[in-house]
PDB file of C-alpha atoms in Angstrom:
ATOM      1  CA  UNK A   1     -53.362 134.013 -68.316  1.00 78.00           C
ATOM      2  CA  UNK A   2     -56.186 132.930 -65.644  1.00 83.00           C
ATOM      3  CA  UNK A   3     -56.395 128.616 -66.139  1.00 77.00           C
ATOM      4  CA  UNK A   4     -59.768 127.909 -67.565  1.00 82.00           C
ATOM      5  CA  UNK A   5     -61.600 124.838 -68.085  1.00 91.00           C
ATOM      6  CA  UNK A   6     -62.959 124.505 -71.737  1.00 94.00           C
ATOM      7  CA  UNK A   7     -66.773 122.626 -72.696  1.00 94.00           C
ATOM      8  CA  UNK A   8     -67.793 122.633 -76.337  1.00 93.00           C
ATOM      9  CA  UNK A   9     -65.645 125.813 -77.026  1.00 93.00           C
ATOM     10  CA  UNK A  10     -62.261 126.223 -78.839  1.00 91.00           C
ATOM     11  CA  UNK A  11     -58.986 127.885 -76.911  1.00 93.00           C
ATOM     12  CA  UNK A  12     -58.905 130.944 -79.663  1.00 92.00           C
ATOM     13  CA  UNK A  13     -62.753 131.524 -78.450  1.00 93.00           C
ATOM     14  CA  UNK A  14     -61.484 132.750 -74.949  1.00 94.00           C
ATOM     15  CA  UNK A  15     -58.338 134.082 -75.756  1.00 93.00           C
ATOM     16  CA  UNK A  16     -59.749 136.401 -78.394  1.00 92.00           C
ATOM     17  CA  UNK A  17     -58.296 139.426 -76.038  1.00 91.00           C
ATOM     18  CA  UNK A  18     -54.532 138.475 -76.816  1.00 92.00           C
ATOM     19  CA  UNK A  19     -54.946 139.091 -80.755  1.00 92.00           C
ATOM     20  CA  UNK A  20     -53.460 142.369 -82.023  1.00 92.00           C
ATOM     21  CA  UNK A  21     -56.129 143.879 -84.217  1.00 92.00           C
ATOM     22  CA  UNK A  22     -58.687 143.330 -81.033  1.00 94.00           C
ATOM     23  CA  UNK A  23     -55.775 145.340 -79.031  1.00 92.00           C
ATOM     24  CA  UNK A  24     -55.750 147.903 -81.178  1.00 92.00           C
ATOM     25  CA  UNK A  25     -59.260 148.192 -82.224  1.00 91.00           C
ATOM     26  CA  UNK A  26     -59.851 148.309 -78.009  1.00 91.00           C
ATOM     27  CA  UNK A  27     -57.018 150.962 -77.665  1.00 91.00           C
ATOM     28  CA  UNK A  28     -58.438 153.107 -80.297  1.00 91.00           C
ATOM     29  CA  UNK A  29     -61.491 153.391 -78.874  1.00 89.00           C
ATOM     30  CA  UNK A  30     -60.819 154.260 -75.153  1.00 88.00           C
ATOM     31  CA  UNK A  31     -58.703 156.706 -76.733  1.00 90.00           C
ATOM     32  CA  UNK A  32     -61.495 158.387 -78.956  1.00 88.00           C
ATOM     33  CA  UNK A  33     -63.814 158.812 -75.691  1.00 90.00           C
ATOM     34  CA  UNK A  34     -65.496 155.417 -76.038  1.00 89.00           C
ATOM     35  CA  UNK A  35     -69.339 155.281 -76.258  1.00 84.00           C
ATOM     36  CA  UNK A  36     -70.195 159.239 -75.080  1.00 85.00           C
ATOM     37  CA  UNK A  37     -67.712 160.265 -77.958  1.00 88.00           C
ATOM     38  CA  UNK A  38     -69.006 157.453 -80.193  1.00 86.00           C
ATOM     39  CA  UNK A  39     -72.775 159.271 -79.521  1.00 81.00           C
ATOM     40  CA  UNK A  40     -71.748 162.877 -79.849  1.00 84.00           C
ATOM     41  CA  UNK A  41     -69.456 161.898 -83.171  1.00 85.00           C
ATOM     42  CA  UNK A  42     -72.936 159.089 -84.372  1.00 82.00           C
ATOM     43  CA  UNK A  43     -70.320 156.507 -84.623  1.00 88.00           C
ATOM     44  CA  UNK A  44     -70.966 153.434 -84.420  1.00 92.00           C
ATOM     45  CA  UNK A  45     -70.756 151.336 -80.717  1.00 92.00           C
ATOM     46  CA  UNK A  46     -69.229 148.704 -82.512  1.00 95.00           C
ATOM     47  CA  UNK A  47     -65.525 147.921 -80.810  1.00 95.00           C
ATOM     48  CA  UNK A  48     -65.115 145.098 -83.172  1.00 95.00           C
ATOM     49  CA  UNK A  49     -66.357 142.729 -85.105  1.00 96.00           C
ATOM     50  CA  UNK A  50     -65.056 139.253 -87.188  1.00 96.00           C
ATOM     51  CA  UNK A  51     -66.813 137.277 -89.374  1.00 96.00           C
ATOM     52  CA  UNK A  52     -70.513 136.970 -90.104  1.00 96.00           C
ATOM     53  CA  UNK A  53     -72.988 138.822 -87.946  1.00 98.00           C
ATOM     54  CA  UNK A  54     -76.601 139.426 -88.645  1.00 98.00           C
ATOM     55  CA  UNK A  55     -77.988 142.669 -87.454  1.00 97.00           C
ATOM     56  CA  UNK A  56     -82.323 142.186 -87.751  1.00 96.00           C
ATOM     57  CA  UNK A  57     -81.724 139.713 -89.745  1.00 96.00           C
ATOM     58  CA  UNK A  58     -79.693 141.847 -92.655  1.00 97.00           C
ATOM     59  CA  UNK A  59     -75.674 141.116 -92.550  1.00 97.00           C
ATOM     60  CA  UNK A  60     -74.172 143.883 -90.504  1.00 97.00           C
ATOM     61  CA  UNK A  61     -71.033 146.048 -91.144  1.00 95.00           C
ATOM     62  CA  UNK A  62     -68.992 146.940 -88.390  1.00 92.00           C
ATOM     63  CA  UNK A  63     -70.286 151.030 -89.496  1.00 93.00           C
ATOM     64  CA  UNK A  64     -73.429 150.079 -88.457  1.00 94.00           C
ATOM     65  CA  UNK A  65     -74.784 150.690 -84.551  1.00 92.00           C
ATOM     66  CA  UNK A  66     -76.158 148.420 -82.207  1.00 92.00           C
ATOM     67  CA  UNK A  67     -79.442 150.152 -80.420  1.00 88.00           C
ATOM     68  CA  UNK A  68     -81.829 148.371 -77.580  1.00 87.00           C
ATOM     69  CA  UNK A  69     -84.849 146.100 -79.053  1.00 88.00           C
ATOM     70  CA  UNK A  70     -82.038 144.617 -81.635  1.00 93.00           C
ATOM     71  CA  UNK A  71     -81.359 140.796 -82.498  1.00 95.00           C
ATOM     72  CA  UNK A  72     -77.604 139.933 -83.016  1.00 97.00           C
ATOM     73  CA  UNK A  73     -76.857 136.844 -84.152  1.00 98.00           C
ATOM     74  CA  UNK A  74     -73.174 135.740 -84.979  1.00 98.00           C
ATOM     75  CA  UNK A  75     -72.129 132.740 -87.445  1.00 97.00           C
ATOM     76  CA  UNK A  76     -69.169 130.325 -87.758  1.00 96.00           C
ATOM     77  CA  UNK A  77     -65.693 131.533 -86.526  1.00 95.00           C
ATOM     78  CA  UNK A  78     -67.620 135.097 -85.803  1.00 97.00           C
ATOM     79  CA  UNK A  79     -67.673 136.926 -82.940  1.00 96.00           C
ATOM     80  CA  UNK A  80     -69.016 140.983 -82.269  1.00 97.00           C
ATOM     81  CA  UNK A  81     -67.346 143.525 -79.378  1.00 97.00           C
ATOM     82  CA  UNK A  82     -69.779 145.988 -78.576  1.00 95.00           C
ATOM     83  CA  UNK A  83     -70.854 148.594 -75.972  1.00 94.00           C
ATOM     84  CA  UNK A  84     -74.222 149.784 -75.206  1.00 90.00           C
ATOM     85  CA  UNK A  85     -74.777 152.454 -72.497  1.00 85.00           C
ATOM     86  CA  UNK A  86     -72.624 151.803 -69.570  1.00 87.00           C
ATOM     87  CA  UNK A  87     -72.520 147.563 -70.088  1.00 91.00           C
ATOM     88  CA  UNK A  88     -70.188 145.852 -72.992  1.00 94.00           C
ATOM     89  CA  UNK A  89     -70.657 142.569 -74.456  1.00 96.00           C
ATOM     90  CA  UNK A  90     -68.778 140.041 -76.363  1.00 97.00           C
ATOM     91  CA  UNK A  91     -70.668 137.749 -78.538  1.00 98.00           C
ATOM     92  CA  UNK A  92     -69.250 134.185 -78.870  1.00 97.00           C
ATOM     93  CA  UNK A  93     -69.342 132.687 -82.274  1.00 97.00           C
ATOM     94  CA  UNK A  94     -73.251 130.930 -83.541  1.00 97.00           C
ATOM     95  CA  UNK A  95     -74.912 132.806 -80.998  1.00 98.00           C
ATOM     96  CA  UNK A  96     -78.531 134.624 -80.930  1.00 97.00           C
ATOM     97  CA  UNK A  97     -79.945 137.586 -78.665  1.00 96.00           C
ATOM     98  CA  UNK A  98     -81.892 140.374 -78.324  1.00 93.00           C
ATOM     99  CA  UNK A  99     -81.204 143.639 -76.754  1.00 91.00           C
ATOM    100  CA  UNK A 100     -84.264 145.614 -75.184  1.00 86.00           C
ATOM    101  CA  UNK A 101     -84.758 148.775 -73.926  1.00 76.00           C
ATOM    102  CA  UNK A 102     -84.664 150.408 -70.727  1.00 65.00           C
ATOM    103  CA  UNK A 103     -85.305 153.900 -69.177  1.00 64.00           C
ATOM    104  CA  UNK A 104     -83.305 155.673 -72.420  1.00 65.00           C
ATOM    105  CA  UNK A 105     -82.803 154.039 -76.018  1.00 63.00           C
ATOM    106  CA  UNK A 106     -79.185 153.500 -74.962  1.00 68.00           C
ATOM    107  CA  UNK A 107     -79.798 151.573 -71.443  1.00 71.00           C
ATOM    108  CA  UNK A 108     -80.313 147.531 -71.677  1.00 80.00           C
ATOM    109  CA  UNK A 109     -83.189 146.067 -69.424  1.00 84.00           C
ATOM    110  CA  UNK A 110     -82.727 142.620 -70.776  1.00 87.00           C
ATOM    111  CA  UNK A 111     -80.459 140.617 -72.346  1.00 92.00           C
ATOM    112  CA  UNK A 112     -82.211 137.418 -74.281  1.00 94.00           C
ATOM    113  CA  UNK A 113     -79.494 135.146 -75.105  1.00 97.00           C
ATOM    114  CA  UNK A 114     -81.450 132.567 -76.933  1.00 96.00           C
ATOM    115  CA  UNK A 115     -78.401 130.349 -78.579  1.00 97.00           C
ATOM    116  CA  UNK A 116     -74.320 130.665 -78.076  1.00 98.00           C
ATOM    117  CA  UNK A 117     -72.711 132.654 -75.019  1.00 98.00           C
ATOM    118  CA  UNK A 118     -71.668 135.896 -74.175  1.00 97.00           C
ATOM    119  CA  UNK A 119     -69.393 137.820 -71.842  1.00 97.00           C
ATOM    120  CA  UNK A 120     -70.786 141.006 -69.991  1.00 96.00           C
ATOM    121  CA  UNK A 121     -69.685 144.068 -68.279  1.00 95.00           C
ATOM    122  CA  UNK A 122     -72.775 146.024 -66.634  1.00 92.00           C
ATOM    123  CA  UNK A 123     -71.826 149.230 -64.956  1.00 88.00           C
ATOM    124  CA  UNK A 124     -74.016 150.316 -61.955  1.00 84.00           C
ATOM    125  CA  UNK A 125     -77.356 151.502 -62.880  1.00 77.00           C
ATOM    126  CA  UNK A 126     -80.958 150.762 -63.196  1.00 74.00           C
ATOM    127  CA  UNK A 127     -81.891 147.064 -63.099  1.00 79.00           C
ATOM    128  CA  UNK A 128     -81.166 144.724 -65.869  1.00 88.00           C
ATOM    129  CA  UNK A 129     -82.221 141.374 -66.222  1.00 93.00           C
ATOM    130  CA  UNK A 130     -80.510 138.486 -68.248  1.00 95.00           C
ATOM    131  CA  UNK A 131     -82.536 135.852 -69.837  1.00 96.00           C
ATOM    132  CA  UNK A 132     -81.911 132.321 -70.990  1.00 97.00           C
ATOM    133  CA  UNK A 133     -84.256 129.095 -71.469  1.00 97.00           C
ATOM    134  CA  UNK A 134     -83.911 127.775 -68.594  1.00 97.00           C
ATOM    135  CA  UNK A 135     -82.971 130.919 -66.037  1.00 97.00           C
ATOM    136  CA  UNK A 136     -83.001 134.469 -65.478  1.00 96.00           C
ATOM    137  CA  UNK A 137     -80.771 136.735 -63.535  1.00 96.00           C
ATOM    138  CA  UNK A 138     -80.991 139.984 -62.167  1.00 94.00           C
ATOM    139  CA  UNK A 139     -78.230 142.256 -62.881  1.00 89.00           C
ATOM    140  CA  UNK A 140     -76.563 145.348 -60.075  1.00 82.00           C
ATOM    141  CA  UNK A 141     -73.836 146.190 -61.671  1.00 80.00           C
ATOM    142  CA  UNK A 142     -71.260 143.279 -62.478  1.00 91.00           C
ATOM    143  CA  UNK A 143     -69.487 140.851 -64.972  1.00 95.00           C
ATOM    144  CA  UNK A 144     -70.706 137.413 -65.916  1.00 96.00           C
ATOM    145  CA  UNK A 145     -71.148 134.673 -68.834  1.00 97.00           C
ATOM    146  CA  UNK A 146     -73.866 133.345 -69.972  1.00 98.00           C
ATOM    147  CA  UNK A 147     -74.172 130.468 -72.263  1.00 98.00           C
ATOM    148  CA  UNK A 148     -76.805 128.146 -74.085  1.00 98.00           C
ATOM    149  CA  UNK A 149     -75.580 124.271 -74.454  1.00 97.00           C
ATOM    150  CA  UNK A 150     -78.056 123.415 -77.549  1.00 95.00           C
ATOM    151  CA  UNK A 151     -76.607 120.311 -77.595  1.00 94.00           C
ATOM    152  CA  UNK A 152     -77.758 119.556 -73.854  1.00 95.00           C
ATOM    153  CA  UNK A 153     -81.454 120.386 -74.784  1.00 95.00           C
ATOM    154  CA  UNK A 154     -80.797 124.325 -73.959  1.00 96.00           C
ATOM    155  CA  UNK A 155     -79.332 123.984 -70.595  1.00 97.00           C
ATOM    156  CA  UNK A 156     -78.197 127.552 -69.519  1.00 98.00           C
ATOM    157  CA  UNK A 157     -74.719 128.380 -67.342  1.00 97.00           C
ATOM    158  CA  UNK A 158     -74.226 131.354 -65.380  1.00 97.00           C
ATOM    159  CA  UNK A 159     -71.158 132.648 -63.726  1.00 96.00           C
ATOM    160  CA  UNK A 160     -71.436 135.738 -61.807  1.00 96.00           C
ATOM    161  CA  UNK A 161     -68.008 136.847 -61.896  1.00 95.00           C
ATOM    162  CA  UNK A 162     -68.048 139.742 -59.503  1.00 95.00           C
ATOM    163  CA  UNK A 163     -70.947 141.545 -58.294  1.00 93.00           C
ATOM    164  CA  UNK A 164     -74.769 141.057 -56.732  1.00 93.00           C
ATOM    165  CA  UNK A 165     -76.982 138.676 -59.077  1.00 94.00           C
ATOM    166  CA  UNK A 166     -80.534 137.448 -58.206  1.00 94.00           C
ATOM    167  CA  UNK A 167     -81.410 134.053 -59.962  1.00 94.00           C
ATOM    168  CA  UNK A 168     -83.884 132.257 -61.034  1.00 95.00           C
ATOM    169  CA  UNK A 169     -84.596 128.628 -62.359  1.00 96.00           C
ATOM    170  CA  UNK A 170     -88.084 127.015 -62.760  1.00 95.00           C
ATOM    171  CA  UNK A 171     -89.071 128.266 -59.174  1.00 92.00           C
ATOM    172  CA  UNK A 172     -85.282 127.733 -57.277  1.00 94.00           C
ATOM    173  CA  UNK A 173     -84.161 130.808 -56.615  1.00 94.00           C
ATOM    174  CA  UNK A 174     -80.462 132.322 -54.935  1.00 93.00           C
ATOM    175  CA  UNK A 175     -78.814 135.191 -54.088  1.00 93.00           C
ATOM    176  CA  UNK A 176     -75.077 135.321 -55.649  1.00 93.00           C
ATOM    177  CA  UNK A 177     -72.620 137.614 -54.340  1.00 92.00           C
ATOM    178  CA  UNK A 178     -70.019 136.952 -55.973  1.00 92.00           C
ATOM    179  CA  UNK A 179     -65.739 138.615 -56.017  1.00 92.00           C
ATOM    180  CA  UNK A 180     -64.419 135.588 -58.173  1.00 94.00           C
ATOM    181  CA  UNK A 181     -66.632 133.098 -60.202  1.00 94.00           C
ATOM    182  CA  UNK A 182     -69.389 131.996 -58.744  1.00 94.00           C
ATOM    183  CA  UNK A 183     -71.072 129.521 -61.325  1.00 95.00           C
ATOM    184  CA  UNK A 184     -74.697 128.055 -61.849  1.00 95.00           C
ATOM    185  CA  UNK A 185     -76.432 125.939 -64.120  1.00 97.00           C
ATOM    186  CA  UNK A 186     -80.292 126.282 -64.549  1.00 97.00           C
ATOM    187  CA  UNK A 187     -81.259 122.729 -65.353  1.00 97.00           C
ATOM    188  CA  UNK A 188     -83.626 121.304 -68.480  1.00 96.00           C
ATOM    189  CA  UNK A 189     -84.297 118.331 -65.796  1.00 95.00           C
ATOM    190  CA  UNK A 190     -84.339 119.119 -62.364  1.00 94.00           C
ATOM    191  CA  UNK A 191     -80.994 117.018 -60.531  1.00 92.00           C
ATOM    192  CA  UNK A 192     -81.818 116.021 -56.767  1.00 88.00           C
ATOM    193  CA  UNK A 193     -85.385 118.065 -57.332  1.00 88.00           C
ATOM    194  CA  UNK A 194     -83.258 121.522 -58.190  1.00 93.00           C
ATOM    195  CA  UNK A 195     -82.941 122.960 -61.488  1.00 96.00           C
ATOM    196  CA  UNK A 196     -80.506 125.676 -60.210  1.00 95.00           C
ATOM    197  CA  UNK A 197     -77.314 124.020 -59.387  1.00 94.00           C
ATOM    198  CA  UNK A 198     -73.871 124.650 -58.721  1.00 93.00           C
ATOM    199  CA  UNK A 199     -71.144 125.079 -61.833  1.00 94.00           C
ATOM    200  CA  UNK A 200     -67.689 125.249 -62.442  1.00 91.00           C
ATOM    201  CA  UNK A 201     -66.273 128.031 -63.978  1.00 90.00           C
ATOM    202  CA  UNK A 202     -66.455 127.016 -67.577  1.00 95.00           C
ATOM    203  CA  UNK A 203     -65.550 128.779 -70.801  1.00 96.00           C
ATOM    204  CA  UNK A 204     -64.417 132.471 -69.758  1.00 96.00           C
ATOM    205  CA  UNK A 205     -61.438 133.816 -68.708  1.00 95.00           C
ATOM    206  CA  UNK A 206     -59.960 136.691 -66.234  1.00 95.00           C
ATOM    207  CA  UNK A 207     -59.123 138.665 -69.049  1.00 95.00           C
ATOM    208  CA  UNK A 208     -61.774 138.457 -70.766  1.00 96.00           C
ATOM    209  CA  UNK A 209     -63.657 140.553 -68.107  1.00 96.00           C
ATOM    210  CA  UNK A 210     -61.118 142.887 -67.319  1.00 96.00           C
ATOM    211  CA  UNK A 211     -61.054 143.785 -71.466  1.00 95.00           C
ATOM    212  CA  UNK A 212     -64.738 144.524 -71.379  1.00 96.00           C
ATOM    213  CA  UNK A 213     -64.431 146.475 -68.006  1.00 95.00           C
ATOM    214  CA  UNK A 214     -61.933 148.775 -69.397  1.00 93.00           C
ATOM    215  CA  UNK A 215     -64.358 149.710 -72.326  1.00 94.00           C
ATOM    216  CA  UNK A 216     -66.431 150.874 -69.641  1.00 92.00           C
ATOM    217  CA  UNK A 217     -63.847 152.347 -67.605  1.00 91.00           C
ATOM    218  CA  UNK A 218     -64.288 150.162 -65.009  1.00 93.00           C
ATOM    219  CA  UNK A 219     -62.024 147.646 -62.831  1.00 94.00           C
ATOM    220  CA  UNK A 220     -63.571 144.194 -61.794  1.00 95.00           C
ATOM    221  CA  UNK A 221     -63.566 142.881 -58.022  1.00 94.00           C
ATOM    222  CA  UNK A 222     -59.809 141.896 -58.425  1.00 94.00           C
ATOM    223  CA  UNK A 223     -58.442 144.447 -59.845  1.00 94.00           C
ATOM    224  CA  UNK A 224     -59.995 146.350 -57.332  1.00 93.00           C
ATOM    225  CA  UNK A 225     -59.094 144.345 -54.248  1.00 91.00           C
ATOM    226  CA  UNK A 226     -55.748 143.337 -55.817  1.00 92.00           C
ATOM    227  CA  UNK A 227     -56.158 139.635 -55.707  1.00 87.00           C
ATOM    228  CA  UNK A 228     -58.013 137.204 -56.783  1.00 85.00           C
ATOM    229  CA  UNK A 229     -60.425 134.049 -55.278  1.00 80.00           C
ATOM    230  CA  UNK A 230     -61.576 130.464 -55.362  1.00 77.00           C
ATOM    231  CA  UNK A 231     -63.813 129.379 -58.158  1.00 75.00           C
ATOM    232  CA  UNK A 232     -65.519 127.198 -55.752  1.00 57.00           C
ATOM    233  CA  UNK A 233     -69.273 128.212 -56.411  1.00 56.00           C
ATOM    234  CA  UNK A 234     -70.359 128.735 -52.855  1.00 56.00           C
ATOM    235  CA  UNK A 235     -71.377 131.936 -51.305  1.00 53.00           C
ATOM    236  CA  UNK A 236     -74.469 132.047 -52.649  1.00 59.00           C
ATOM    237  CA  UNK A 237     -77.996 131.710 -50.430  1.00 56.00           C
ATOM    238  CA  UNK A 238     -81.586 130.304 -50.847  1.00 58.00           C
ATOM    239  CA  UNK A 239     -84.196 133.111 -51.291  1.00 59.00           C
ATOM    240  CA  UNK A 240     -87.258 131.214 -50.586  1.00 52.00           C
ATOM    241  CA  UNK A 241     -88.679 129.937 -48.024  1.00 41.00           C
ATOM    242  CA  UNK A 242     -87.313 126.588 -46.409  1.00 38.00           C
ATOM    243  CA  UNK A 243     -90.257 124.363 -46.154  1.00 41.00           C
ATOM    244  CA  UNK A 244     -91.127 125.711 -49.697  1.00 39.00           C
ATOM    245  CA  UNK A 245     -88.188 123.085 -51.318  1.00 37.00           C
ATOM    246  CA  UNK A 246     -85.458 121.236 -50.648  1.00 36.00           C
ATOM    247  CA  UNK A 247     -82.756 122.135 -48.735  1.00 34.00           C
ATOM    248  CA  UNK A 248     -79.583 124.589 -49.996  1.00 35.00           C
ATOM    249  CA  UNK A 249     -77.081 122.540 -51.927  1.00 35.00           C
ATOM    250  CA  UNK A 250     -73.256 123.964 -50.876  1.00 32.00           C
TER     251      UNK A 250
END
């Protein structure tokens, strides 16, 4: 398994993908025709879920389907495998977001992770947009983590894993392209008069994003190109204009 560098989480958190129910729950559902099938049969989107998750409020069952302009919110030792039109998500234990609605009741414009993390797998398609309190992100098809530190006064991370990701932190704003882990943090506090800064990659593993690509039969940037990078968080350029803040931090 990829190494990964833990902050505030526990190892079972990000190896979640090894455990043999989530194998076989996974394997059962790419077999039934994932989420088209799921539609056709009104089965739920639900790949799997453990522990206590609130769907609106109301404890969910895993019978139950996720649609856009829902609130998930997952408790203690709980996390919730799901797909939604051509993007899949795994919600980290005590987390909160919403899910809203794009051009069809099945297709997410924006993600609103208000408290926990998640992992994401967004097919190409019509623009999405992740949202934190402290940063926003443009979607084009990709895989990355997001997570809320409550316990650093809501400071966000963002790792685009693979793909094209416009950001956005209290006026800083970068272009990501991104084939292995390129990390951010959008600051509470600005540091050196930036509150987007560079991250390690923290909390999320390889596999994880490989596991919700294949829901979505898709392949990340490795898998495609066979290899893998340096989580080194460069690559990335300044959007605005020069003179309009401080010089590019690399």
């Amino acid at each position: 398994m990829t190494q990964h560098t833990l902050q505030g989480r526990e190892e079972g958190e990000v190896t979640w993908f090894q455990r043999r129910d989530t194998l076989k729950a996974a394997a059962a559902w790419v077999a039934m025709g994932g989420l088209p099938a799921a539609m056709a049969q009104q089965r739920s989107n639900v790949v799997e879920m453990v522990g206590d998750v609130l769907l609106n409020g109301r404890r969910m069952s895993p019978q139950q389907t996720i649609q856009t302009g829902d609130e998930i919110a997952t408790g203690p030792a709980s996390r919730l495998i799901f797909v939604l039109g051509n993007a899949s998500f795994n919600v980290r234990q005590n987390s909160r977001l919403t899910v809203e609605r794009g051009i069809t009741l099945h297709t997410v414009s924006l993600l609103r992770l208000l408290t926990g993390g998640v992992v994401s797998a967004f097919g190409r398609g019509p623009s999405r947009t992740i949202a934190t309190p402290t940063l926003t992100a443009g979607i084009r098809g990709t895989g990355v983590y997001t997570e809320v530190f409550a316990d650093q006064g809501n400071r966000s991370y963002f790792c685009n894993c693979y793909g094209t990701v416009d950001m956005e932190a209290s006026g800083n704003r970068a272009l990501s392209v991104s084939s292995y882990h390129q990390a951010f943090w959008g600051e509470v506090q600005p540091k050196g008069e930036r509150f987007l800064t560079p991250a390690p990659a923290l909390n999320h593993t390889d596999e994880e994003l490989e596991f919700l690509a294949r829901l979505i039969n898709q392949r990340t940037a490795w898998q495609i190109a066979g290899r893998t990078g340096v989580k080194d968080g460069r690559g990335y350029m300044e959007t605005r204009p020069p003179e309009a803040h401080p010089a590019s931090v690399r």
